[in-house]
PDB file of C-alpha atoms in Angstrom:
ATOM      1  CA  UNK X  24     -32.744  -0.793 -30.289  1.00 44.00           C
ATOM      2  CA  UNK X  25     -31.883   3.391 -30.113  1.00 43.00           C
ATOM      3  CA  UNK X  26     -31.017   4.772 -33.437  1.00 45.00           C
ATOM      4  CA  UNK X  27     -31.401   8.208 -31.765  1.00 44.00           C
ATOM      5  CA  UNK X  28     -28.710  10.618 -33.597  1.00 43.00           C
ATOM      6  CA  UNK X  29     -29.430   9.938 -36.976  1.00 45.00           C
ATOM      7  CA  UNK X  30     -31.583  13.411 -37.673  1.00 43.00           C
ATOM      8  CA  UNK X  31     -27.671  15.033 -37.413  1.00 45.00           C
ATOM      9  CA  UNK X  32     -27.487  14.010 -40.937  1.00 45.00           C
ATOM     10  CA  UNK X  33     -31.192  15.191 -42.089  1.00 46.00           C
ATOM     11  CA  UNK X  34     -31.374  18.597 -39.926  1.00 41.00           C
ATOM     12  CA  UNK X  35     -29.963  20.717 -42.962  1.00 38.00           C
ATOM     13  CA  UNK X  36     -26.599  20.570 -41.516  1.00 38.00           C
ATOM     14  CA  UNK X  37     -25.268  17.770 -43.337  1.00 44.00           C
ATOM     15  CA  UNK X  38     -21.152  18.075 -43.275  1.00 41.00           C
ATOM     16  CA  UNK X  39     -19.362  19.747 -44.902  1.00 38.00           C
ATOM     17  CA  UNK X  40     -18.905  20.171 -48.307  1.00 39.00           C
ATOM     18  CA  UNK X  41     -23.325  20.450 -48.491  1.00 42.00           C
ATOM     19  CA  UNK X  42     -24.342  22.685 -50.162  1.00 39.00           C
ATOM     20  CA  UNK X  43     -28.114  23.992 -51.858  1.00 41.00           C
ATOM     21  CA  UNK X  44     -27.728  24.794 -54.966  1.00 41.00           C
ATOM     22  CA  UNK X  45     -25.535  24.038 -57.837  1.00 40.00           C
ATOM     23  CA  UNK X  46     -21.901  24.630 -57.142  1.00 42.00           C
ATOM     24  CA  UNK X  47     -20.102  27.977 -58.760  1.00 45.00           C
ATOM     25  CA  UNK X  48     -18.380  27.063 -61.937  1.00 44.00           C
ATOM     26  CA  UNK X  49     -14.558  27.640 -61.655  1.00 45.00           C
ATOM     27  CA  UNK X  50     -12.611  30.119 -63.383  1.00 50.00           C
ATOM     28  CA  UNK X  51     -11.121  28.934 -66.558  1.00 51.00           C
ATOM     29  CA  UNK X  52      -7.053  29.225 -66.196  1.00 54.00           C
ATOM     30  CA  UNK X  53      -5.429  31.191 -69.811  1.00 61.00           C
ATOM     31  CA  UNK X  54      -4.655  28.285 -71.921  1.00 61.00           C
ATOM     32  CA  UNK X  55      -0.770  27.630 -71.763  1.00 63.00           C
ATOM     33  CA  UNK X  56       2.102  29.373 -73.695  1.00 68.00           C
ATOM     34  CA  UNK X  57       3.789  27.623 -76.454  1.00 66.00           C
ATOM     35  CA  UNK X  58       7.531  27.183 -75.624  1.00 72.00           C
ATOM     36  CA  UNK X  59       9.473  29.883 -77.730  1.00 76.00           C
ATOM     37  CA  UNK X  60      12.362  26.697 -78.687  1.00 75.00           C
ATOM     38  CA  UNK X  61       9.777  23.986 -79.253  1.00 73.00           C
ATOM     39  CA  UNK X  62       8.071  27.130 -81.306  1.00 73.00           C
ATOM     40  CA  UNK X  63      11.116  27.646 -83.443  1.00 74.00           C
ATOM     41  CA  UNK X  64      11.625  23.963 -84.145  1.00 73.00           C
ATOM     42  CA  UNK X  65       8.315  23.545 -85.210  1.00 71.00           C
ATOM     43  CA  UNK X  66       8.450  26.386 -87.741  1.00 74.00           C
ATOM     44  CA  UNK X  67      12.063  25.268 -88.791  1.00 76.00           C
ATOM     45  CA  UNK X  68      10.554  21.845 -89.678  1.00 76.00           C
ATOM     46  CA  UNK X  69       7.099  22.801 -91.268  1.00 73.00           C
ATOM     47  CA  UNK X  70       6.260  22.285 -94.444  1.00 76.00           C
ATOM     48  CA  UNK X  71       2.965  23.294 -96.472  1.00 80.00           C
ATOM     49  CA  UNK X  72       1.354  20.644 -98.294  1.00 80.00           C
ATOM     50  CA  UNK X  73      -1.066  21.394-101.373  1.00 83.00           C
ATOM     51  CA  UNK X  74      -3.805  19.451-100.949  1.00 83.00           C
ATOM     52  CA  UNK X  75      -7.407  19.948-101.938  1.00 86.00           C
ATOM     53  CA  UNK X  76     -11.104  19.221 -99.921  1.00 85.00           C
ATOM     54  CA  UNK X  77     -13.965  17.241-101.676  1.00 84.00           C
ATOM     55  CA  UNK X  78     -16.511  15.528-101.865  1.00 79.00           C
ATOM     56  CA  UNK X  79     -20.318  16.075-101.206  1.00 77.00           C
ATOM     57  CA  UNK X  80     -19.526  16.499 -96.863  1.00 71.00           C
ATOM     58  CA  UNK X  81     -15.778  17.968 -98.407  1.00 75.00           C
ATOM     59  CA  UNK X  82     -14.301  15.203 -95.932  1.00 78.00           C
ATOM     60  CA  UNK X  83     -11.795  14.030 -98.224  1.00 85.00           C
ATOM     61  CA  UNK X  84      -8.668  15.764 -98.880  1.00 84.00           C
ATOM     62  CA  UNK X  85      -6.692  14.860-102.293  1.00 87.00           C
ATOM     63  CA  UNK X  86      -3.502  16.057-103.737  1.00 87.00           C
ATOM     64  CA  UNK X  87      -4.222  19.674-104.970  1.00 85.00           C
ATOM     65  CA  UNK X  88      -2.772  19.203-108.441  1.00 86.00           C
ATOM     66  CA  UNK X  89      -4.267  15.565-109.287  1.00 87.00           C
ATOM     67  CA  UNK X  90      -7.424  15.684-107.179  1.00 87.00           C
ATOM     68  CA  UNK X  91      -5.818  11.606-106.435  1.00 87.00           C
ATOM     69  CA  UNK X  92      -6.322  10.762-102.615  1.00 86.00           C
ATOM     70  CA  UNK X  93      -2.868   8.667-103.267  1.00 90.00           C
ATOM     71  CA  UNK X  94      -0.526  10.657-105.571  1.00 88.00           C
ATOM     72  CA  UNK X  95       3.044   8.782-106.378  1.00 87.00           C
ATOM     73  CA  UNK X  96       4.134  11.820-108.793  1.00 86.00           C
ATOM     74  CA  UNK X  97       3.783  14.567-105.388  1.00 84.00           C
ATOM     75  CA  UNK X  98       4.782  11.973-102.568  1.00 84.00           C
ATOM     76  CA  UNK X  99       1.406  12.865-101.050  1.00 84.00           C
ATOM     77  CA  UNK X 100      -0.729   9.922 -98.858  1.00 89.00           C
ATOM     78  CA  UNK X 101      -4.308  11.317 -97.863  1.00 81.00           C
ATOM     79  CA  UNK X 102      -6.020   8.078 -96.827  1.00 85.00           C
ATOM     80  CA  UNK X 103      -4.982   7.569 -93.302  1.00 85.00           C
ATOM     81  CA  UNK X 104      -5.728  10.588 -92.839  1.00 83.00           C
ATOM     82  CA  UNK X 105      -9.503  10.076 -94.761  1.00 79.00           C
ATOM     83  CA  UNK X 106     -10.503   7.089 -92.812  1.00 84.00           C
ATOM     84  CA  UNK X 107      -9.572   9.069 -89.756  1.00 79.00           C
ATOM     85  CA  UNK X 108     -12.069  12.259 -90.334  1.00 77.00           C
ATOM     86  CA  UNK X 109     -14.622   9.542 -91.379  1.00 77.00           C
ATOM     87  CA  UNK X 110     -14.386   8.278 -88.362  1.00 75.00           C
ATOM     88  CA  UNK X 111     -14.832  11.018 -86.522  1.00 71.00           C
ATOM     89  CA  UNK X 112     -18.130  11.973 -88.418  1.00 71.00           C
ATOM     90  CA  UNK X 113     -19.929   9.159 -88.581  1.00 70.00           C
ATOM     91  CA  UNK X 114     -19.550   8.510 -84.701  1.00 67.00           C
ATOM     92  CA  UNK X 115     -22.321  10.808 -83.012  1.00 61.00           C
ATOM     93  CA  UNK X 116     -21.906   9.512 -79.818  1.00 60.00           C
ATOM     94  CA  UNK X 117     -17.902  10.948 -79.165  1.00 58.00           C
ATOM     95  CA  UNK X 118     -17.980  13.241 -76.408  1.00 61.00           C
ATOM     96  CA  UNK X 119     -16.163  16.350 -76.548  1.00 62.00           C
ATOM     97  CA  UNK X 120     -15.348  16.926 -73.192  1.00 61.00           C
ATOM     98  CA  UNK X 121     -15.892  20.757 -71.462  1.00 61.00           C
ATOM     99  CA  UNK X 122     -13.207  22.594 -69.769  1.00 64.00           C
ATOM    100  CA  UNK X 123     -12.208  20.687 -66.200  1.00 63.00           C
ATOM    101  CA  UNK X 124     -14.401  21.786 -63.385  1.00 64.00           C
ATOM    102  CA  UNK X 125     -17.413  22.743 -65.125  1.00 69.00           C
ATOM    103  CA  UNK X 126     -20.478  21.260 -62.824  1.00 73.00           C
ATOM    104  CA  UNK X 127     -23.764  20.098 -64.782  1.00 74.00           C
ATOM    105  CA  UNK X 128     -26.490  21.813 -62.307  1.00 78.00           C
ATOM    106  CA  UNK X 129     -29.508  19.542 -63.629  1.00 84.00           C
ATOM    107  CA  UNK X 130     -27.220  16.699 -62.094  1.00 86.00           C
ATOM    108  CA  UNK X 131     -26.807  18.311 -58.846  1.00 88.00           C
ATOM    109  CA  UNK X 132     -29.851  19.476 -58.294  1.00 91.00           C
ATOM    110  CA  UNK X 133     -31.184  16.012 -59.263  1.00 92.00           C
ATOM    111  CA  UNK X 134     -29.096  14.876 -56.429  1.00 93.00           C
ATOM    112  CA  UNK X 135     -30.088  16.952 -53.646  1.00 93.00           C
ATOM    113  CA  UNK X 136     -34.064  16.047 -55.193  1.00 95.00           C
ATOM    114  CA  UNK X 137     -34.069  12.598 -54.472  1.00 95.00           C
ATOM    115  CA  UNK X 138     -31.975  13.094 -51.090  1.00 96.00           C
ATOM    116  CA  UNK X 139     -34.388  15.309 -49.440  1.00 96.00           C
ATOM    117  CA  UNK X 140     -36.973  12.532 -50.842  1.00 96.00           C
ATOM    118  CA  UNK X 141     -35.227  10.323 -49.508  1.00 96.00           C
ATOM    119  CA  UNK X 142     -34.746  12.360 -46.029  1.00 97.00           C
ATOM    120  CA  UNK X 143     -38.716  12.851 -45.737  1.00 96.00           C
ATOM    121  CA  UNK X 144     -39.137   8.838 -46.126  1.00 96.00           C
ATOM    122  CA  UNK X 145     -36.897   8.135 -43.561  1.00 96.00           C
ATOM    123  CA  UNK X 146     -38.535  10.497 -40.575  1.00 96.00           C
ATOM    124  CA  UNK X 147     -41.847   9.051 -42.050  1.00 96.00           C
ATOM    125  CA  UNK X 148     -40.055   6.148 -40.532  1.00 95.00           C
ATOM    126  CA  UNK X 149     -40.151   4.143 -43.765  1.00 96.00           C
ATOM    127  CA  UNK X 150     -37.482   2.974 -44.365  1.00 95.00           C
ATOM    128  CA  UNK X 151     -37.293   1.063 -47.395  1.00 96.00           C
ATOM    129  CA  UNK X 152     -38.432   3.926 -49.234  1.00 96.00           C
ATOM    130  CA  UNK X 153     -35.928   5.995 -48.055  1.00 96.00           C
ATOM    131  CA  UNK X 154     -32.988   3.431 -49.033  1.00 96.00           C
ATOM    132  CA  UNK X 155     -34.555   3.034 -52.871  1.00 96.00           C
ATOM    133  CA  UNK X 156     -34.273   7.101 -52.575  1.00 96.00           C
ATOM    134  CA  UNK X 157     -30.971   7.419 -51.222  1.00 96.00           C
ATOM    135  CA  UNK X 158     -29.797   4.337 -53.712  1.00 95.00           C
ATOM    136  CA  UNK X 159     -31.080   6.414 -56.792  1.00 95.00           C
ATOM    137  CA  UNK X 160     -29.533   9.888 -55.432  1.00 94.00           C
ATOM    138  CA  UNK X 161     -26.012   7.878 -54.985  1.00 94.00           C
ATOM    139  CA  UNK X 162     -26.507   6.485 -58.075  1.00 93.00           C
ATOM    140  CA  UNK X 163     -26.930  10.073 -60.126  1.00 92.00           C
ATOM    141  CA  UNK X 164     -23.990  11.491 -57.927  1.00 90.00           C
ATOM    142  CA  UNK X 165     -21.842   8.487 -59.196  1.00 88.00           C
ATOM    143  CA  UNK X 166     -22.636   9.265 -62.861  1.00 85.00           C
ATOM    144  CA  UNK X 167     -21.009  12.175 -63.199  1.00 83.00           C
ATOM    145  CA  UNK X 168     -18.684  13.411 -65.715  1.00 78.00           C
ATOM    146  CA  UNK X 169     -14.928  12.337 -65.446  1.00 75.00           C
ATOM    147  CA  UNK X 170     -14.174  16.465 -65.450  1.00 76.00           C
ATOM    148  CA  UNK X 171     -16.516  17.200 -62.673  1.00 78.00           C
ATOM    149  CA  UNK X 172     -14.946  18.146 -59.377  1.00 81.00           C
ATOM    150  CA  UNK X 173     -13.955  14.664 -57.717  1.00 82.00           C
ATOM    151  CA  UNK X 174     -14.332  16.971 -54.601  1.00 86.00           C
ATOM    152  CA  UNK X 175     -17.895  17.458 -55.024  1.00 86.00           C
ATOM    153  CA  UNK X 176     -18.375  13.971 -56.095  1.00 87.00           C
ATOM    154  CA  UNK X 177     -17.228  12.756 -52.754  1.00 90.00           C
ATOM    155  CA  UNK X 178     -18.916  15.347 -50.975  1.00 92.00           C
ATOM    156  CA  UNK X 179     -22.086  14.143 -52.796  1.00 93.00           C
ATOM    157  CA  UNK X 180     -21.386  10.729 -52.184  1.00 94.00           C
ATOM    158  CA  UNK X 181     -20.902  10.540 -48.716  1.00 95.00           C
ATOM    159  CA  UNK X 182     -23.726  12.849 -46.916  1.00 96.00           C
ATOM    160  CA  UNK X 183     -26.295   9.962 -49.365  1.00 96.00           C
ATOM    161  CA  UNK X 184     -24.304   7.008 -48.340  1.00 96.00           C
ATOM    162  CA  UNK X 185     -24.325   8.172 -44.129  1.00 96.00           C
ATOM    163  CA  UNK X 186     -28.077   8.776 -44.745  1.00 97.00           C
ATOM    164  CA  UNK X 187     -28.231   5.601 -46.060  1.00 97.00           C
ATOM    165  CA  UNK X 188     -26.551   3.473 -44.008  1.00 97.00           C
ATOM    166  CA  UNK X 189     -28.906   5.223 -40.998  1.00 96.00           C
ATOM    167  CA  UNK X 190     -31.969   3.992 -42.692  1.00 97.00           C
ATOM    168  CA  UNK X 191     -30.464   0.277 -43.154  1.00 97.00           C
ATOM    169  CA  UNK X 192     -29.696   0.450 -39.237  1.00 96.00           C
ATOM    170  CA  UNK X 193     -33.165   1.652 -38.580  1.00 96.00           C
ATOM    171  CA  UNK X 194     -34.455  -1.109 -40.782  1.00 96.00           C
ATOM    172  CA  UNK X 195     -32.681  -3.551 -38.499  1.00 96.00           C
ATOM    173  CA  UNK X 196     -30.401  -4.521 -41.492  1.00 96.00           C
ATOM    174  CA  UNK X 197     -27.048  -3.716 -40.294  1.00 96.00           C
ATOM    175  CA  UNK X 198     -24.525  -5.292 -42.136  1.00 96.00           C
ATOM    176  CA  UNK X 199     -25.477  -2.957 -44.762  1.00 96.00           C
ATOM    177  CA  UNK X 200     -25.487  -0.382 -42.250  1.00 96.00           C
ATOM    178  CA  UNK X 201     -21.702  -1.073 -41.368  1.00 97.00           C
ATOM    179  CA  UNK X 202     -20.574  -1.571 -45.300  1.00 96.00           C
ATOM    180  CA  UNK X 203     -22.425   2.154 -46.177  1.00 96.00           C
ATOM    181  CA  UNK X 204     -20.277   3.130 -42.828  1.00 96.00           C
ATOM    182  CA  UNK X 205     -17.117   1.818 -44.317  1.00 96.00           C
ATOM    183  CA  UNK X 206     -17.717   3.603 -47.391  1.00 96.00           C
ATOM    184  CA  UNK X 207     -18.424   6.917 -46.487  1.00 96.00           C
ATOM    185  CA  UNK X 208     -15.411   6.515 -44.000  1.00 96.00           C
ATOM    186  CA  UNK X 209     -13.166   5.819 -47.205  1.00 94.00           C
ATOM    187  CA  UNK X 210     -14.769   8.777 -48.551  1.00 93.00           C
ATOM    188  CA  UNK X 211     -15.042  11.200 -45.588  1.00 93.00           C
ATOM    189  CA  UNK X 212     -12.099  10.187 -43.438  1.00 92.00           C
ATOM    190  CA  UNK X 213     -12.206  13.480 -41.295  1.00 92.00           C
ATOM    191  CA  UNK X 214     -15.947  13.491 -41.285  1.00 93.00           C
ATOM    192  CA  UNK X 215     -16.561  12.055 -37.689  1.00 93.00           C
ATOM    193  CA  UNK X 216     -20.599  10.888 -38.656  1.00 94.00           C
ATOM    194  CA  UNK X 217     -19.185   8.105 -40.698  1.00 95.00           C
ATOM    195  CA  UNK X 218     -17.452   7.163 -37.528  1.00 96.00           C
ATOM    196  CA  UNK X 219     -20.483   7.355 -35.248  1.00 96.00           C
ATOM    197  CA  UNK X 220     -22.694   5.491 -38.345  1.00 96.00           C
ATOM    198  CA  UNK X 221     -20.236   2.764 -37.927  1.00 96.00           C
ATOM    199  CA  UNK X 222     -20.452   2.520 -34.580  1.00 96.00           C
ATOM    200  CA  UNK X 223     -24.272   2.306 -34.566  1.00 96.00           C
ATOM    201  CA  UNK X 224     -24.191  -0.651 -36.537  1.00 96.00           C
ATOM    202  CA  UNK X 225     -21.542  -2.687 -34.534  1.00 96.00           C
ATOM    203  CA  UNK X 226     -23.974  -1.551 -31.486  1.00 95.00           C
ATOM    204  CA  UNK X 227     -26.674  -3.454 -33.748  1.00 95.00           C
ATOM    205  CA  UNK X 228     -24.634  -6.807 -34.184  1.00 96.00           C
ATOM    206  CA  UNK X 229     -23.458  -6.677 -31.216  1.00 94.00           C
ATOM    207  CA  UNK X 230     -20.075  -6.108 -31.629  1.00 95.00           C
ATOM    208  CA  UNK X 231     -19.638  -3.043 -28.590  1.00 94.00           C
ATOM    209  CA  UNK X 232     -16.035  -2.759 -27.849  1.00 94.00           C
ATOM    210  CA  UNK X 233     -15.713  -2.143 -32.142  1.00 96.00           C
ATOM    211  CA  UNK X 234     -18.421   0.140 -31.615  1.00 95.00           C
ATOM    212  CA  UNK X 235     -16.336   1.887 -28.694  1.00 95.00           C
ATOM    213  CA  UNK X 236     -13.260   1.700 -30.909  1.00 95.00           C
ATOM    214  CA  UNK X 237     -15.186   3.596 -33.885  1.00 96.00           C
ATOM    215  CA  UNK X 238     -16.858   6.345 -31.699  1.00 95.00           C
ATOM    216  CA  UNK X 239     -12.936   7.209 -30.150  1.00 95.00           C
ATOM    217  CA  UNK X 240     -11.787   7.343 -33.849  1.00 95.00           C
ATOM    218  CA  UNK X 241     -14.293  10.042 -34.263  1.00 94.00           C
ATOM    219  CA  UNK X 242     -13.763  11.938 -31.457  1.00 95.00           C
ATOM    220  CA  UNK X 243     -10.213  12.683 -32.811  1.00 94.00           C
ATOM    221  CA  UNK X 244     -12.276  14.518 -35.653  1.00 94.00           C
ATOM    222  CA  UNK X 245     -14.921  16.044 -33.376  1.00 93.00           C
ATOM    223  CA  UNK X 246     -13.784  15.834 -29.361  1.00 93.00           C
ATOM    224  CA  UNK X 247     -16.461  18.058 -28.611  1.00 93.00           C
ATOM    225  CA  UNK X 248     -19.061  16.321 -30.719  1.00 91.00           C
ATOM    226  CA  UNK X 249     -22.269  16.149 -27.624  1.00 93.00           C
ATOM    227  CA  UNK X 250     -23.712  12.875 -30.082  1.00 92.00           C
ATOM    228  CA  UNK X 251     -20.592  11.536 -29.838  1.00 92.00           C
ATOM    229  CA  UNK X 252     -19.757  11.736 -26.102  1.00 94.00           C
ATOM    230  CA  UNK X 253     -23.290  10.645 -25.160  1.00 94.00           C
ATOM    231  CA  UNK X 254     -23.315   7.746 -27.590  1.00 93.00           C
ATOM    232  CA  UNK X 255     -20.104   6.061 -26.222  1.00 94.00           C
ATOM    233  CA  UNK X 256     -21.335   6.282 -22.715  1.00 94.00           C
ATOM    234  CA  UNK X 257     -23.906   4.327 -24.079  1.00 93.00           C
ATOM    235  CA  UNK X 258     -21.633   1.644 -25.321  1.00 94.00           C
ATOM    236  CA  UNK X 259     -19.463   1.342 -22.317  1.00 93.00           C
ATOM    237  CA  UNK X 260     -22.552   1.091 -20.351  1.00 92.00           C
ATOM    238  CA  UNK X 261     -23.533  -1.872 -22.714  1.00 90.00           C
ATOM    239  CA  UNK X 262     -19.761  -3.535 -22.262  1.00 91.00           C
ATOM    240  CA  UNK X 263     -19.958  -3.114 -18.939  1.00 90.00           C
ATOM    241  CA  UNK X 264     -23.227  -4.677 -18.378  1.00 88.00           C
ATOM    242  CA  UNK X 265     -22.296  -7.860 -20.225  1.00 84.00           C
ATOM    243  CA  UNK X 266     -18.829  -7.878 -18.661  1.00 84.00           C
ATOM    244  CA  UNK X 267     -21.303  -8.189 -14.511  1.00 83.00           C
ATOM    245  CA  UNK X 268     -23.239 -10.147 -16.585  1.00 81.00           C
ATOM    246  CA  UNK X 269     -20.150 -12.603 -17.126  1.00 80.00           C
ATOM    247  CA  UNK X 270     -18.745 -12.254 -13.869  1.00 75.00           C
ATOM    248  CA  UNK X 271     -22.227 -12.998 -11.870  1.00 64.00           C
ATOM    249  CA  UNK X 272     -21.929 -16.913 -10.014  1.00 59.00           C
ATOM    250  CA  UNK X 273     -24.025 -19.753 -11.040  1.00 55.00           C
ATOM    251  CA  UNK X 274     -26.864 -20.981  -9.825  1.00 48.00           C
ATOM    252  CA  UNK X 275     -26.050 -24.850  -8.730  1.00 49.00           C
ATOM    253  CA  UNK X 276     -28.350 -27.114  -7.408  1.00 50.00           C
ATOM    254  CA  UNK X 277     -28.298 -28.217  -3.435  1.00 49.00           C
ATOM    255  CA  UNK X 278     -26.733 -32.505  -3.549  1.00 50.00           C
ATOM    256  CA  UNK X 279     -29.326 -34.459  -2.532  1.00 54.00           C
ATOM    257  CA  UNK X 280     -29.300 -35.822   0.935  1.00 54.00           C
ATOM    258  CA  UNK X 281     -28.614 -39.520   1.668  1.00 50.00           C
TER     259      UNK X 281
END
């Protein structure tokens, strides 16, 4: 089984969206302005509350006149507010998200580093080690915070999982290679490399007609790809060879004379 074509993913031109350094932080838009009508309604309903803050951590609101958390004389009740304040103060794990589209540079570097280590292992034909590095890279990419750009996550995951599909195919685990190829297509359908990897896995599974369909779909996105066109010819030759073998007459033994 030929596993040619993998070098296209590992030669430093790993598809659209690939970068070799942490992405630039996006410029933040100015905060939205309050609607004047809403602001006027809030001003009209605003009512000053006489409160004071006490406690060692200054985290307890009380009536300013009587220093009570619940003051019936002033009609004030700060009990719920104080409970909420203490919950926030005691929870060190509540993450306050930064502005949207902020990228964690260390995570970008970790994704790139582990992916390159997988590429090195692949070139050395150490398939299992390559798969392990790609697993690490994919896990790091998938652990990005929700506020980081989703397009960045898709690009990183598509490249890493595409490389892992090639490593699975080289290790002759064609089912896993096919699963990864389908994931790549879901992440970046217009990227022909995912369809190429799917075709490679299907050929490994001797499913030549489906492999040809996968290549044809990939060629819709990159019709001039020499790699895809050459592989399409290989698959069609395999299909023709299968058909010729089916058409060949079977040899039968001559009858024994009486």
